[in-house]
Coordinates of C-alpha atoms and ligand atoms in Angstrom, one line a residue:
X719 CA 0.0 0.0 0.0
X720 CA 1.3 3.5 -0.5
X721 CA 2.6 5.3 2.2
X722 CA 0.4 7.8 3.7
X723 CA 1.3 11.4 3.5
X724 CA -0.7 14.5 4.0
X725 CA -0.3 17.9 3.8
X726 CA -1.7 21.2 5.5
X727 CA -1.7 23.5 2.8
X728 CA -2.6 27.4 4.1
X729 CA -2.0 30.7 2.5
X730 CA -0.7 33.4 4.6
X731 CA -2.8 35.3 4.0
X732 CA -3.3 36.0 7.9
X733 CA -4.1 34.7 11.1
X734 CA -5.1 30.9 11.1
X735 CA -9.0 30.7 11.1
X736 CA -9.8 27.7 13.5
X737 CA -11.4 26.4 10.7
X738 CA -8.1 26.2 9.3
X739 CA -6.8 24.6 12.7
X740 CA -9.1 21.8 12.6
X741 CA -8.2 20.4 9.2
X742 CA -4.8 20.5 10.1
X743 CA -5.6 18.6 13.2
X744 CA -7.9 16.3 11.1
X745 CA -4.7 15.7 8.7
X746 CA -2.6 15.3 11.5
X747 CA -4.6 12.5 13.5
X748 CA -4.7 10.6 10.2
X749 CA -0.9 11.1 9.6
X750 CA 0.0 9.9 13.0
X751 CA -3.0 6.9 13.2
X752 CA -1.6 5.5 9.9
X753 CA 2.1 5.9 10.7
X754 CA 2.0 8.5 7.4
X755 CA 4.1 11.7 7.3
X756 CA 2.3 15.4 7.8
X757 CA 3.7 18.0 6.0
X758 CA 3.8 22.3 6.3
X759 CA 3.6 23.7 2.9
X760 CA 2.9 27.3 2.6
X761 CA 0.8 28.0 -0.5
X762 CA 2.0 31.7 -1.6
X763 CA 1.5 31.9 -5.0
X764 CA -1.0 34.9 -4.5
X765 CA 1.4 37.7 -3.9
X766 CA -1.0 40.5 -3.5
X767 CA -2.6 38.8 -0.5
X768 CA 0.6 38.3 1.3
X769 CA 0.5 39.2 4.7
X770 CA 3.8 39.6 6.5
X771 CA 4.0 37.8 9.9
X772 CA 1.5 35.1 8.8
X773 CA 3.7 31.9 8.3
X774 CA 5.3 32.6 11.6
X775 CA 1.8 32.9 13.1
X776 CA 0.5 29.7 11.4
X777 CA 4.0 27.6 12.8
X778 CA 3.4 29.2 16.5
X779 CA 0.0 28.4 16.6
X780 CA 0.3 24.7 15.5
X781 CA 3.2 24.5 17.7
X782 CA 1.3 25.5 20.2
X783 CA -1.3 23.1 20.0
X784 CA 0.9 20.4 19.5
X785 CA 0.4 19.2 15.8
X786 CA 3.7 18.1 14.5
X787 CA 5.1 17.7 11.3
X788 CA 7.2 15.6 9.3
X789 CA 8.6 17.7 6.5
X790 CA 7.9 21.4 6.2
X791 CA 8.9 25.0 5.3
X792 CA 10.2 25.2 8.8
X793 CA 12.0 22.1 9.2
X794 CA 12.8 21.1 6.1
X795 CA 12.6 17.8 4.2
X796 CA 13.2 15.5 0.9
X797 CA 10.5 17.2 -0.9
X798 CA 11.6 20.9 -0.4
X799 CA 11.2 23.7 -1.0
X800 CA 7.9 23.9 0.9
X801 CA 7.4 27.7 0.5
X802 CA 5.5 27.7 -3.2
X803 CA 7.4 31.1 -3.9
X804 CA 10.5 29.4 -3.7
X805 CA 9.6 26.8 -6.2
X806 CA 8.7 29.1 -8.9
X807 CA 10.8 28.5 -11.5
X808 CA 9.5 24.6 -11.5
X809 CA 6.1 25.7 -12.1
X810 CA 6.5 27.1 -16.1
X811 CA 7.4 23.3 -17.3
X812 CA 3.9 22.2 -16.1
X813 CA 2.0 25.0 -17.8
X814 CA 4.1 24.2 -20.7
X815 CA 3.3 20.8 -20.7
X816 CA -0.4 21.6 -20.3
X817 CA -0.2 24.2 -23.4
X818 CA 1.8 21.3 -25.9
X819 CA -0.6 18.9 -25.2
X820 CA -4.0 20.9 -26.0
X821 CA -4.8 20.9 -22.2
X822 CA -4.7 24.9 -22.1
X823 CA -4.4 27.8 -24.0
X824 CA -2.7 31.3 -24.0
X825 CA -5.5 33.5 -22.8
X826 CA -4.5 37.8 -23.8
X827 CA -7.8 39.3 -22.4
X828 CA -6.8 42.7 -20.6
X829 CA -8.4 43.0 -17.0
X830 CA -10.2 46.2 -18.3
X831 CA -11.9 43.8 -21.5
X832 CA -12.5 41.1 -19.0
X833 CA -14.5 44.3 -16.4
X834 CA -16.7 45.3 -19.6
X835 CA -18.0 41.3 -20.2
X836 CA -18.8 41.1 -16.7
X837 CA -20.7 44.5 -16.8
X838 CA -22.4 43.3 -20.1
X839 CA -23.4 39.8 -19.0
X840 CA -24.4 42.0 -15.6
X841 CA -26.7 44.5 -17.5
X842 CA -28.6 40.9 -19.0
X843 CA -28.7 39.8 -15.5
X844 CA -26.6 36.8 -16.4
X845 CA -23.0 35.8 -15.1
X846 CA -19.9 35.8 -17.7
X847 CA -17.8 32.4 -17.5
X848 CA -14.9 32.1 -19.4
X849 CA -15.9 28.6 -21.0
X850 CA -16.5 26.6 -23.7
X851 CA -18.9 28.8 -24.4
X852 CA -17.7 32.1 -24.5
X853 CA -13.9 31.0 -24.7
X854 CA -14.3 31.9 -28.8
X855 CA -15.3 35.4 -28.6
X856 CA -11.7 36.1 -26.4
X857 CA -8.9 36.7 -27.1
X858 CA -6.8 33.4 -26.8
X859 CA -5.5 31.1 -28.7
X860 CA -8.4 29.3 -29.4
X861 CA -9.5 32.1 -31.1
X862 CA -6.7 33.7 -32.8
X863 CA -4.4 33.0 -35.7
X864 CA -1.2 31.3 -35.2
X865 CA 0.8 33.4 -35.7
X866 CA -1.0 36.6 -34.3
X867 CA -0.6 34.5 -31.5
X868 CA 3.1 33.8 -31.5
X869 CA 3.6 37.4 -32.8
X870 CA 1.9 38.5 -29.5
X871 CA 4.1 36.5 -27.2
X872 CA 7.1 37.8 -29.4
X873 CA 6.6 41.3 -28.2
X874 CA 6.2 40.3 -24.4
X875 CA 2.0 41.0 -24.6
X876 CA 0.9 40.3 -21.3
X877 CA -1.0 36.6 -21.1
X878 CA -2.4 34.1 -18.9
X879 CA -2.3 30.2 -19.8
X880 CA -6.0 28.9 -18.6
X881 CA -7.3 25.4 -18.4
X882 CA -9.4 24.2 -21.2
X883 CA -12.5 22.2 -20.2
X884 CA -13.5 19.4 -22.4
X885 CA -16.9 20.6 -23.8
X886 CA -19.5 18.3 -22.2
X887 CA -18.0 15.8 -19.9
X888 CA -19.2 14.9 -16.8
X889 CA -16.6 14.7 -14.5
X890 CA -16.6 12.5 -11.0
X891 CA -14.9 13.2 -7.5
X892 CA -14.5 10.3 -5.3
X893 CA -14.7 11.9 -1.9
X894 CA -14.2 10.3 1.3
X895 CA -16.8 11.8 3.2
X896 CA -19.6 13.0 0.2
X897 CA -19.3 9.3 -1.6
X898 CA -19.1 10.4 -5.8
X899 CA -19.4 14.4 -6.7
X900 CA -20.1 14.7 -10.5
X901 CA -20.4 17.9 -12.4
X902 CA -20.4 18.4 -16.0
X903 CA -17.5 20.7 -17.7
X904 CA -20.3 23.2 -19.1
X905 CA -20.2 24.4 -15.5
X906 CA -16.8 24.9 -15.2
X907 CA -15.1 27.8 -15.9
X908 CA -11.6 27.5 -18.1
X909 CA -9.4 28.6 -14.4
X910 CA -6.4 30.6 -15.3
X911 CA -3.1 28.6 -13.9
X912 CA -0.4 30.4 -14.9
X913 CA -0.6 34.3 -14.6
X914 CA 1.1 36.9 -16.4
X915 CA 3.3 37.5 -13.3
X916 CA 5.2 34.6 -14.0
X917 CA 3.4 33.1 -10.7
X918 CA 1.1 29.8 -11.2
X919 CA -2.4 30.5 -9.5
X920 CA -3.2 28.0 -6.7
X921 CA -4.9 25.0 -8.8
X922 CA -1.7 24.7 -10.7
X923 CA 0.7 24.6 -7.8
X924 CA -1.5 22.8 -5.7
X925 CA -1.7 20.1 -8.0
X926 CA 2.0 20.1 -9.3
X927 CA 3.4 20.1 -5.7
X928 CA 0.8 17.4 -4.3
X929 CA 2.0 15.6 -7.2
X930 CA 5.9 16.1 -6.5
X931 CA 5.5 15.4 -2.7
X932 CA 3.6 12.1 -3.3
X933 CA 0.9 13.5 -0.9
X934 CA -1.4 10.2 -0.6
X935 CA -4.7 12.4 0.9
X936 CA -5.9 15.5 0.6
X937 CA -8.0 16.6 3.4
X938 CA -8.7 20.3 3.5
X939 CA -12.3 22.5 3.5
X940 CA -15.4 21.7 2.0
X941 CA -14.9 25.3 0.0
X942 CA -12.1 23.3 -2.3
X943 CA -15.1 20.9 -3.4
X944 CA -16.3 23.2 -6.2
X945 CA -11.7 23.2 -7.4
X946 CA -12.1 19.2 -7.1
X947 CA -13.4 18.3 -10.7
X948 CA -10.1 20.7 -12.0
X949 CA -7.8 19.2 -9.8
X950 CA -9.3 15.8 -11.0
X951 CA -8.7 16.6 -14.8
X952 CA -5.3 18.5 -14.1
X953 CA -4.3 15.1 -12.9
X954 CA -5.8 13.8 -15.3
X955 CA -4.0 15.9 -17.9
X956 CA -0.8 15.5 -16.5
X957 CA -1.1 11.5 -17.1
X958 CA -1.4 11.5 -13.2
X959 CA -4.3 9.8 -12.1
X960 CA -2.5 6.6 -11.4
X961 CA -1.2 8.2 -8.2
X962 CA -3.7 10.8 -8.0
X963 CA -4.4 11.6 -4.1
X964 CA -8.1 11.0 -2.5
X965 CA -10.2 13.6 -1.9
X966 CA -11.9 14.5 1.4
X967 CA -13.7 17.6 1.7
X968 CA -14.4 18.4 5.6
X969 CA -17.9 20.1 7.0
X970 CA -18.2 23.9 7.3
X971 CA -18.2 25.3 11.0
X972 CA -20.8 27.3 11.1
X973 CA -22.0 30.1 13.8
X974 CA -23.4 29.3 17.0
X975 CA -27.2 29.8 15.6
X976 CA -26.1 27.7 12.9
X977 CA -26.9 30.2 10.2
X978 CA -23.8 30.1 8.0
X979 CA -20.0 29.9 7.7
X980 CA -18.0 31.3 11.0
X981 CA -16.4 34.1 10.1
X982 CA -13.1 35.9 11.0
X983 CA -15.6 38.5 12.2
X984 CA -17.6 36.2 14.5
X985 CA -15.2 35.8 17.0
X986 CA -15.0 39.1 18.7
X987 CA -18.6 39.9 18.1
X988 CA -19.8 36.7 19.7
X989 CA -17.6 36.9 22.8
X990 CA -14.9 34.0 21.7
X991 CA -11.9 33.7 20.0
X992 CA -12.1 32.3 16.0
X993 CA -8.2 32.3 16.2
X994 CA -5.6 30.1 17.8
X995 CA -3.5 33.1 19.2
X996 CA -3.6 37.0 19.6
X997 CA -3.4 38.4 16.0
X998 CA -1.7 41.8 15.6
X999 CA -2.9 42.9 12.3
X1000 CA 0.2 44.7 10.9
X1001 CA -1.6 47.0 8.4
X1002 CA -4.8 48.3 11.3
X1003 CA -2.8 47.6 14.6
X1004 CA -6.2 45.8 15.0
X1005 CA -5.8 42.9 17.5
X1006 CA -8.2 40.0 17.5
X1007 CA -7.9 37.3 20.3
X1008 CA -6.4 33.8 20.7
X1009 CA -7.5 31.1 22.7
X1010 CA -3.9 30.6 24.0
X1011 CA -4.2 34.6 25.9
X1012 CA -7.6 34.2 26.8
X1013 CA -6.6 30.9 28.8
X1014 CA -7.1 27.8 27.1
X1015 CA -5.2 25.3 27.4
X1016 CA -3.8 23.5 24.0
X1017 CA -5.4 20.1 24.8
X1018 CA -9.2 21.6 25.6
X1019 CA -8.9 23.2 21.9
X1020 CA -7.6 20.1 20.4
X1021 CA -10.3 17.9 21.9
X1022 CA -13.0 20.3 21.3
X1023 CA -11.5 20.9 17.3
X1024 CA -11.7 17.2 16.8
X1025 CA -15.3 17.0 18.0
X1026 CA -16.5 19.7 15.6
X1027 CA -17.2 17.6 12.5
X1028 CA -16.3 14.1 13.7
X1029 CA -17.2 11.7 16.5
X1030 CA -16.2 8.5 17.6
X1031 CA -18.7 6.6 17.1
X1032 CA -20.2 7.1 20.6
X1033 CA -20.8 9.6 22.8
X1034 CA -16.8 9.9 24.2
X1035 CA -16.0 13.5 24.5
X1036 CA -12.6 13.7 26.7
X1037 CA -10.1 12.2 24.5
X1038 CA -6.5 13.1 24.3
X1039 CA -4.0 13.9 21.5
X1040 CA -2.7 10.3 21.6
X1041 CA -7.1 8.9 22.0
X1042 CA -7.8 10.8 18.8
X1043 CA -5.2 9.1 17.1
X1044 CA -6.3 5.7 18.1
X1045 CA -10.4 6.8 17.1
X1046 CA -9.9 9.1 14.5
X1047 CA -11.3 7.6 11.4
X1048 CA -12.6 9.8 8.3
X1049 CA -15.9 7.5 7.6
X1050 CA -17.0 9.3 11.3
X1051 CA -16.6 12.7 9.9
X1052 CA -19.9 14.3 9.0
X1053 CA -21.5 15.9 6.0
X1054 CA -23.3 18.5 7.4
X1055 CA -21.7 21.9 8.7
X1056 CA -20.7 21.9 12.7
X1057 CA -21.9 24.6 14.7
X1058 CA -19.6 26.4 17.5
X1059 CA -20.4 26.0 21.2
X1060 CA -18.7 28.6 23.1
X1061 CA -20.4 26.6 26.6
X1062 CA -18.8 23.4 25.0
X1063 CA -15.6 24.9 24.7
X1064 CA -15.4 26.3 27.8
X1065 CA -16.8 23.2 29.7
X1066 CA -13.9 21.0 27.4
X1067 CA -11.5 23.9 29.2
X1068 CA -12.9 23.3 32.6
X1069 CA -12.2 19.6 31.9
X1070 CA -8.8 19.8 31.5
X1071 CA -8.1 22.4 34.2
X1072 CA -9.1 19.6 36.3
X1073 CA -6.6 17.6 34.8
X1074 CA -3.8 19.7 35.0
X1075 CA -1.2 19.4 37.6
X1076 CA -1.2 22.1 40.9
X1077 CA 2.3 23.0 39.2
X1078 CA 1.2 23.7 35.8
X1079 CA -1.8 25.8 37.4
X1080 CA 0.4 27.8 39.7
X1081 CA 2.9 28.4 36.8
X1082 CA 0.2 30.0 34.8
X1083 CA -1.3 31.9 37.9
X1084 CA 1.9 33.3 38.7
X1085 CA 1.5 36.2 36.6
X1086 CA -1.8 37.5 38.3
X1087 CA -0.3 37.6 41.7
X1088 CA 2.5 39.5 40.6
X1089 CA 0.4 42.2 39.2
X1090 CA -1.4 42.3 42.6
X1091 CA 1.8 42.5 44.5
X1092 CA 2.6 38.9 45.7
X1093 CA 5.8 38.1 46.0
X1094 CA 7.0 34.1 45.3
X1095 CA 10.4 33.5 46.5
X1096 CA 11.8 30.1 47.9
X1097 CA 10.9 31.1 51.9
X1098 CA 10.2 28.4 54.2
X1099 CA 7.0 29.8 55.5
X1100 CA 4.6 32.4 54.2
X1101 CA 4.5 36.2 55.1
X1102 CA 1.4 37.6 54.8
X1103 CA 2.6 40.6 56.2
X1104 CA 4.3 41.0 53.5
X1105 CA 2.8 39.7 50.5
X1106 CA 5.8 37.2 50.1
X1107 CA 4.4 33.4 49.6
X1108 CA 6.2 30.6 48.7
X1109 CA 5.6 28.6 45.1
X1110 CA 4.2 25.4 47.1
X1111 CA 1.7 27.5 48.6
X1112 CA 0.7 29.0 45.3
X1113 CA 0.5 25.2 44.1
X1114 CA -2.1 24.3 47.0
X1115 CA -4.1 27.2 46.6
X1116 CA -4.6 26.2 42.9
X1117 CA -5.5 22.7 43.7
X1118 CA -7.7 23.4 46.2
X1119 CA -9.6 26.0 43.9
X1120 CA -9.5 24.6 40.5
X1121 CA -12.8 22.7 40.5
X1122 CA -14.3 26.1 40.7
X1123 CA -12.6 27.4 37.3
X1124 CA -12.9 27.6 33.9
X1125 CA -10.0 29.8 33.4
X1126 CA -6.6 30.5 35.2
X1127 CA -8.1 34.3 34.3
X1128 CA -10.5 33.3 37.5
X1129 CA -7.7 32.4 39.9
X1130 CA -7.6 35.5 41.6
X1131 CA -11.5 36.5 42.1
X1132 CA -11.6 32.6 43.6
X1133 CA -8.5 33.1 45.7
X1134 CA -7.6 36.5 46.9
X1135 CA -8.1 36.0 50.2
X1136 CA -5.7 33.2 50.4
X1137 CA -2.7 35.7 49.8
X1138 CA -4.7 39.0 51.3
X1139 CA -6.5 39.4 54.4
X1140 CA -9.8 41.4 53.9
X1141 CA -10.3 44.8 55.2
X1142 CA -13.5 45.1 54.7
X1143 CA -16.7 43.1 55.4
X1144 CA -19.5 42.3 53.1
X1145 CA -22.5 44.3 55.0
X1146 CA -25.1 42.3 53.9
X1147 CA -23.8 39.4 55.1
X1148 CA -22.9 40.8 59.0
X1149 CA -25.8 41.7 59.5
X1150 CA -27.6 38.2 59.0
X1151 CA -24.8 36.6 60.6
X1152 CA -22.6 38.9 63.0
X1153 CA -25.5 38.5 65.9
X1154 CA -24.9 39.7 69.3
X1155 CA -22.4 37.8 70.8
X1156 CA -20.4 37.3 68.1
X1157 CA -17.1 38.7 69.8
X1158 CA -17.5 36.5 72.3
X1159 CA -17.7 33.4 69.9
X1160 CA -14.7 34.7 67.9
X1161 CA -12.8 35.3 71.2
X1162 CA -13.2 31.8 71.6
X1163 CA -12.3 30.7 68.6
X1164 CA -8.9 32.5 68.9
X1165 CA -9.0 30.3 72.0
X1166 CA -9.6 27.2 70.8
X1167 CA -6.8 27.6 67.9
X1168 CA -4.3 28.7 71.2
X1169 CA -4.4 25.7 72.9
X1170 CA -5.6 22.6 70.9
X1171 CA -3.2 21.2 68.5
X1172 CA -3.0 22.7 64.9
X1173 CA -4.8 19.9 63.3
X1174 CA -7.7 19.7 61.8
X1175 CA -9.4 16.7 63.3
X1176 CA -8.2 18.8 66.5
X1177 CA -10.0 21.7 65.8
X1178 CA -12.8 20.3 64.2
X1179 CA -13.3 18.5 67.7
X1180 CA -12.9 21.6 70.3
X1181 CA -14.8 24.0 68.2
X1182 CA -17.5 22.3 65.9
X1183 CA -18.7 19.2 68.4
X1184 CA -17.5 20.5 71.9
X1185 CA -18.5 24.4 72.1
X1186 CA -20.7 24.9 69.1
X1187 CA -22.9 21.4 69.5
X1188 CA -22.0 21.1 72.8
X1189 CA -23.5 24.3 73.9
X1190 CA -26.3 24.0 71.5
X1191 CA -25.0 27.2 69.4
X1192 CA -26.0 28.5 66.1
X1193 CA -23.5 26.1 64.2
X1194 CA -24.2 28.4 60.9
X1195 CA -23.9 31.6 62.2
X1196 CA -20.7 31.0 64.4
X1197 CA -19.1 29.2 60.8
X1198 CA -20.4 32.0 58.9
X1199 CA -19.2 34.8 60.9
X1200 CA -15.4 32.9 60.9
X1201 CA -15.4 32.8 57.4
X1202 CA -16.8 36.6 57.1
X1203 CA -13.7 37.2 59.2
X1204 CA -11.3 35.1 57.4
X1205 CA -12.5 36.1 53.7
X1206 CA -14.4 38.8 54.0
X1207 CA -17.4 37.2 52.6
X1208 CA -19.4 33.9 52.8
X1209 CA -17.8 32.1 50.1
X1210 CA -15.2 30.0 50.1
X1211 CA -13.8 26.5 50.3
X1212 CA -14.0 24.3 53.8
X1213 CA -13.9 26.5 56.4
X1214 CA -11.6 24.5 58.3
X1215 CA -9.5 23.7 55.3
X1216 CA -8.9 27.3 54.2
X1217 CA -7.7 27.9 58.9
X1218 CA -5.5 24.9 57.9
X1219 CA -4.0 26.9 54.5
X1220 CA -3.4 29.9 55.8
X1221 CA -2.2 28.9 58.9
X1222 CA -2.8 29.6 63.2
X1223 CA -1.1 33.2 63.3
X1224 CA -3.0 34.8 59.9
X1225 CA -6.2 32.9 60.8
X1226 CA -6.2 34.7 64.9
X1227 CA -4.8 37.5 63.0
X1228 CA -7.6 37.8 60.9
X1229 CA -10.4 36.7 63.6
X1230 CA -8.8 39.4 65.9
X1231 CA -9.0 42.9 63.1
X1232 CA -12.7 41.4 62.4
X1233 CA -13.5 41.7 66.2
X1234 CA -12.0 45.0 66.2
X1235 CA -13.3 45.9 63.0
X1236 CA -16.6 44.7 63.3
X1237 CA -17.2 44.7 67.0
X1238 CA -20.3 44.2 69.3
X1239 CA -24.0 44.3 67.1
X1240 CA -25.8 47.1 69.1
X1241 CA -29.2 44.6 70.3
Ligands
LIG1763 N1 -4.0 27.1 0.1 C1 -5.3 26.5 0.3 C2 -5.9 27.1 1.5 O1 -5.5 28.2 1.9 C3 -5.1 25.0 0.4 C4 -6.3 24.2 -0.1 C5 -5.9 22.8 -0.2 O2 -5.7 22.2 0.8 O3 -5.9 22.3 -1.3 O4 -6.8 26.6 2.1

């Protein structure tokens, strides 16, 4: 059997659409699943759409998400170049070949002459093709003289080389996913592949260079579907269909609603990201947002990418890289667009927050606390005095508070009071709970953590059973008004859990300025 080998294909033309992502992903878990090689080739051909920056973006992003490659324009390979600009002078041969053998024609029609057909098929409300059926009233050399023609090219007239359709043949797509595609040539307009810039247009060096890199499968957006009968007869043409690659053409993702294609638009409209990473647009300064700076993590976007448009076969949704290898199989891909869940996606990055080590948490939280003042340096115990914590600490915090999270962005609002002692109380909340009294219980508490042990079962004994049940107190008003001292609010984790955390000293610290603070309810 041949040797698998695919190929993620983009323009830079800017920032990776995650449309874009998922088919590389798509081509990537088939690569790896059939022990094939992936390959990065940049498809540049359109100059006037260059975007500088692009490429570089397109590598980070994949990078980032951990879709590797074989062979590429950054790593090199057997195939190379992989940049379609630096294979330009390998292109003309092909054209060449095409013209010689009656497969394509010189086209000469001036952009202005090709404006005025449009506007004069427009005015009859009809569309101008450049067909078989209009290909005779052009200039080309269909319709020309010999040697008009040739005279033309002699003086350096500008001209285009364009593929010429057989006149009424049906022509058939085997697609992996939509079965057989067939549409007949009278549809099909004669696409120019060589351009008067010297350049070849994208069908011609999409075809050429699969060709040349022995790329096995093609799996790319269902937008290419409408290119697939001219790739088909290019191969055909070139006496390639022997090794001709399959064809699968993958599902649209649409917009939430589901009504139409997501767009590069949608993202920061709808409240999500539509991009991989923070784009800087060079030319606006415009920046539109990533999912790596809004706080996703690689392998939530991975596992919610591979859902959109494919399942496996049940209802499994947490798989990792290395699962989606194992599952991936293209019959499971669907025919119908996918629509975007922001809930999912942020639900698939919950998830994997859980997942994550208290490390790899902290490491991303660090950030935050130093733009609120924390210091983390290698002490042996905390200062809270001083804002200076040690990394362990950070690490505890996070595992205690991840389950509450759907972004390390949330870390902070969850946490605060783990690094920062309130100064303030939440009114609302002292007055249902601070009753008279209160100073006494809190007094007591300062007590209790004094002279039992510093352990929890300890504490939980002397103050929960012994003097709260024990004396028949208000269990959640004495609880309540601790944590209102501790956090500043009623929210939190384990009462006793978050005393243990912070420790004897901060936690009478805290109990003491609340007393203070707070002091006696008037009856
Ligand atoms: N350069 C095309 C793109 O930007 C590649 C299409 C294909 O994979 O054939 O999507």
């Amino acid at each position: 059997m041949r040797k698998v080998r695919v190929r993620f294909a983009p323009s830079p033309t800017g920032p990776l659409h995650i449309g874009g992502v998922r088919t590389a992903l798509y081509n990537y878990l088939f690569a790896r699943q059939n022990g094939g090689d992936m390959i990065l080739r940049i498809e540049d051909t359109d100059q006037t759409r260059f975007v500088p920056g692009a490429e570089d973006y397109i590598i980070e992003a994949l990078d980032w998400l951990g879709i590797k490659f074989d062979e590429g324009v950054h790593i090199g390979g057997n195939y190379g170049p992989y940049r379609q600009s630096d294979r330009k002078p390998l292109y003309r041969q092909y054209a060449d070949q095409l013209l010689r053998d009656g497969w394509a024609y010189y086209a000469f029609d001036r952009p202005e002459a090709l404006d005025a057909k449009r506007k004069e098929y427009e005015a009859q409300k009809k569309t101008f093709q450049y067909d078989c059926t209009t290909r005779l009233s052009m200039e080309n050399s269909l319709s020309l003289p010999a040697d008009e023609v040739q005279r033309r090219i002699d003086n350096g007239e500008p001209y285009v080389v364009r593929f010429k359709f057989p006149e009424d043949m049906d022509i058939t797509v085997h697609d992996l996913i939509r079965g057989d595609v067939t549409m007949n040539s009278r549809l099909l307009d004669d696409k120019v592949l060589f351009k008067s810039d010297g350049m070849p247009t994208y069908h011609l060096a999409n075809i050429v260079d699969d060709h040349l890199m022995e790329v096995s499968h093609v799996i790319r957006g269902e937008e290419w579907l409408p290119s697939a009968p001219l790739h088909v007869m290019l191969y055909r043409a070139f006496g390639w269909e022997d090794t001709m690659p399959q064809f699968a053409h993958l599902p649209l993702l649409l917009k939430p609603d589901g009504n139409g294609k997501l767009s590069k638009r949608d993202g920061d409209r709808l409240g999500f990201p539509v991009f991989p990473l923070d784009w800087h647009n060079p030319e606006t300064g415009e920046i539109s947002s990533g999912y790596r700076e809004r706080g996703y993590l690689p392998e939530a976007v991975v596992n919610m990418l591979a859902l959109l448009g494919w399942n496996p076969g049940n209802d499994q949704e947490l798989m990792t890289m290395d699962e989606l290898i194992k599952l991936f199989s293209i019959e499971h891909i669907s025919k119908s667009g996918a629509k975007f869940n922001v809930e999912k996606a942020k639900w698939f990055n919950h998830e994997y927050l859980q997942k994550c080590s208290d490390e790899r948490i902290a490491e991303m939280f660090l950030p935050q606390l130093k733009e609120h003042g924390i210091k983390i340096e290698a002490t042996e115990s905390n200062n809270f005095q001083f804002s200076i914590f040690n990394f362990q600490f950070v690490m505890k915090v996070c595992g205690m508070m991840k389950e509450r999270i759907s972004f390390p962005s949330e870390l902070w609002d969850q946490t605060h009071y783990f690094f920062v002692a309130p100064t303030e109380y939440d009114p609302k909340a002292v007055a249902k709970r601070w009753k008279p009294g209160m100073t006494t219980h809190m007094a007591k508490v300062i007590e209790i953590l004094n002279t039992v042990p510093f352990e929890y079962d300890a504490i939980h004994q002397a103050l929960l059973e012994d003097y709260i049940k024990g004396n028949e107190l208000n269990m959640g008003q004495i609880m309540n008004s601790l944590r209102l001292a501790v956090v500043g609010t009623t929210v939190g984790p384990d009462m006793l859990t978050l005393v243990m955390t912070i420790g004897k000293e901060e936690t009478i610290a805290r109990v003491q300025r609340a007393i203070a603070t707070i002091g006696e309810p008037q009856e």
